[in-house]
XYZ file of C-alpha atoms in Angstrom:
108
model
C -108.707 102.432 46.070
C -109.811 98.734 44.901
C -107.846 96.695 42.422
C -109.778 97.725 39.312
C -109.041 101.725 39.782
C -105.752 101.196 41.036
C -105.128 99.098 37.503
C -106.592 101.966 35.613
C -104.654 104.588 37.442
C -101.435 102.934 36.534
C -102.708 102.538 32.606
C -103.882 106.507 33.136
C -100.547 108.092 34.490
C -98.556 105.240 32.332
C -99.984 107.172 29.196
C -99.726 110.133 30.544
C -95.881 109.949 30.970
C -95.328 108.239 27.645
C -97.199 111.048 25.837
C -95.064 113.849 27.561
C -92.083 112.037 27.032
C -93.019 112.014 23.417
C -93.996 115.668 23.536
C -90.206 116.482 25.257
C -88.642 114.976 21.961
C -90.828 117.517 19.680
C -89.916 120.135 21.922
C -86.103 119.228 21.665
C -86.619 118.838 18.131
C -88.180 122.141 17.781
C -85.252 124.000 20.020
C -87.328 124.690 22.901
C -84.965 123.030 25.524
C -87.089 124.425 28.131
C -90.428 122.845 27.364
C -88.632 119.575 26.621
C -87.313 119.253 30.320
C -90.442 120.671 31.949
C -92.300 117.731 29.512
C -89.571 115.371 31.072
C -89.881 116.254 34.529
C -94.114 116.100 34.176
C -93.618 112.658 32.937
C -91.461 111.744 35.690
C -93.997 112.695 38.121
C -96.493 110.799 36.405
C -94.331 107.701 36.544
C -94.134 108.135 40.604
C -98.183 108.472 40.309
C -98.233 104.754 38.529
C -95.570 103.597 41.161
C -97.300 104.452 43.944
C -100.509 102.784 42.485
C -98.479 99.852 41.743
C -96.668 99.662 45.313
C -100.355 99.639 46.484
C -101.179 96.485 44.676
C -98.265 94.990 45.711
C -98.797 95.827 49.360
C -102.258 94.511 48.910
C -101.015 91.053 47.833
C -98.614 90.987 50.479
C -101.167 91.408 53.171
C -103.299 88.498 51.428
C -105.726 90.178 49.260
C -104.898 88.401 46.426
C -105.186 89.930 43.312
C -106.491 88.003 40.153
C -104.216 88.070 37.132
C -106.196 89.225 34.425
C -105.844 90.875 30.642
C -106.179 94.677 32.111
C -103.509 94.055 34.835
C -100.830 92.705 32.046
C -102.108 95.451 29.870
C -101.378 98.144 32.719
C -98.075 96.853 33.669
C -97.062 96.648 29.982
C -98.216 99.742 29.619
C -96.431 101.472 32.744
C -93.042 99.522 31.557
C -93.378 100.763 28.134
C -93.794 104.198 29.331
C -90.575 103.958 31.677
C -88.551 103.222 28.706
C -89.709 105.557 26.488
C -89.206 107.943 29.136
C -85.763 106.871 29.349
C -85.624 107.250 26.142
C -87.050 110.382 25.535
C -84.153 112.112 27.898
C -81.557 110.679 25.858
C -83.117 112.212 22.712
C -83.322 115.616 24.474
C -79.906 115.582 25.588
C -78.909 114.548 21.839
C -81.047 117.260 20.170
C -79.654 120.170 22.645
C -75.921 119.064 21.715
C -76.686 119.409 17.889
C -78.310 122.815 18.463
C -75.644 124.012 20.592
C -73.034 122.508 17.770
C -75.235 124.202 15.020
C -75.188 127.262 17.007
C -71.270 127.314 17.222
C -71.203 127.153 13.133
C -69.314 123.401 14.031
């Protein structure tokens, strides 16, 4: 895989993870906790794929195949970090919605 393809894979998998994390929040808001957890799990899988691509780029650079710093690479890294943050926050929202729905069901 060349540098450009690896960079686009970071963007793809980061974007997928972000979308799935937002989907998890929507599922939880609508009391579908199983759907929320499944979306979070899929987001984690997408982040793992992105990390593999990121690691490949780092390994190439360490091996002497220098990667030119470009706006595309910066965008890809920004996309990935944003997705990681949103996924972590989504997990908190899912847990919070679960507690809210549980307390409302208990009549509290």
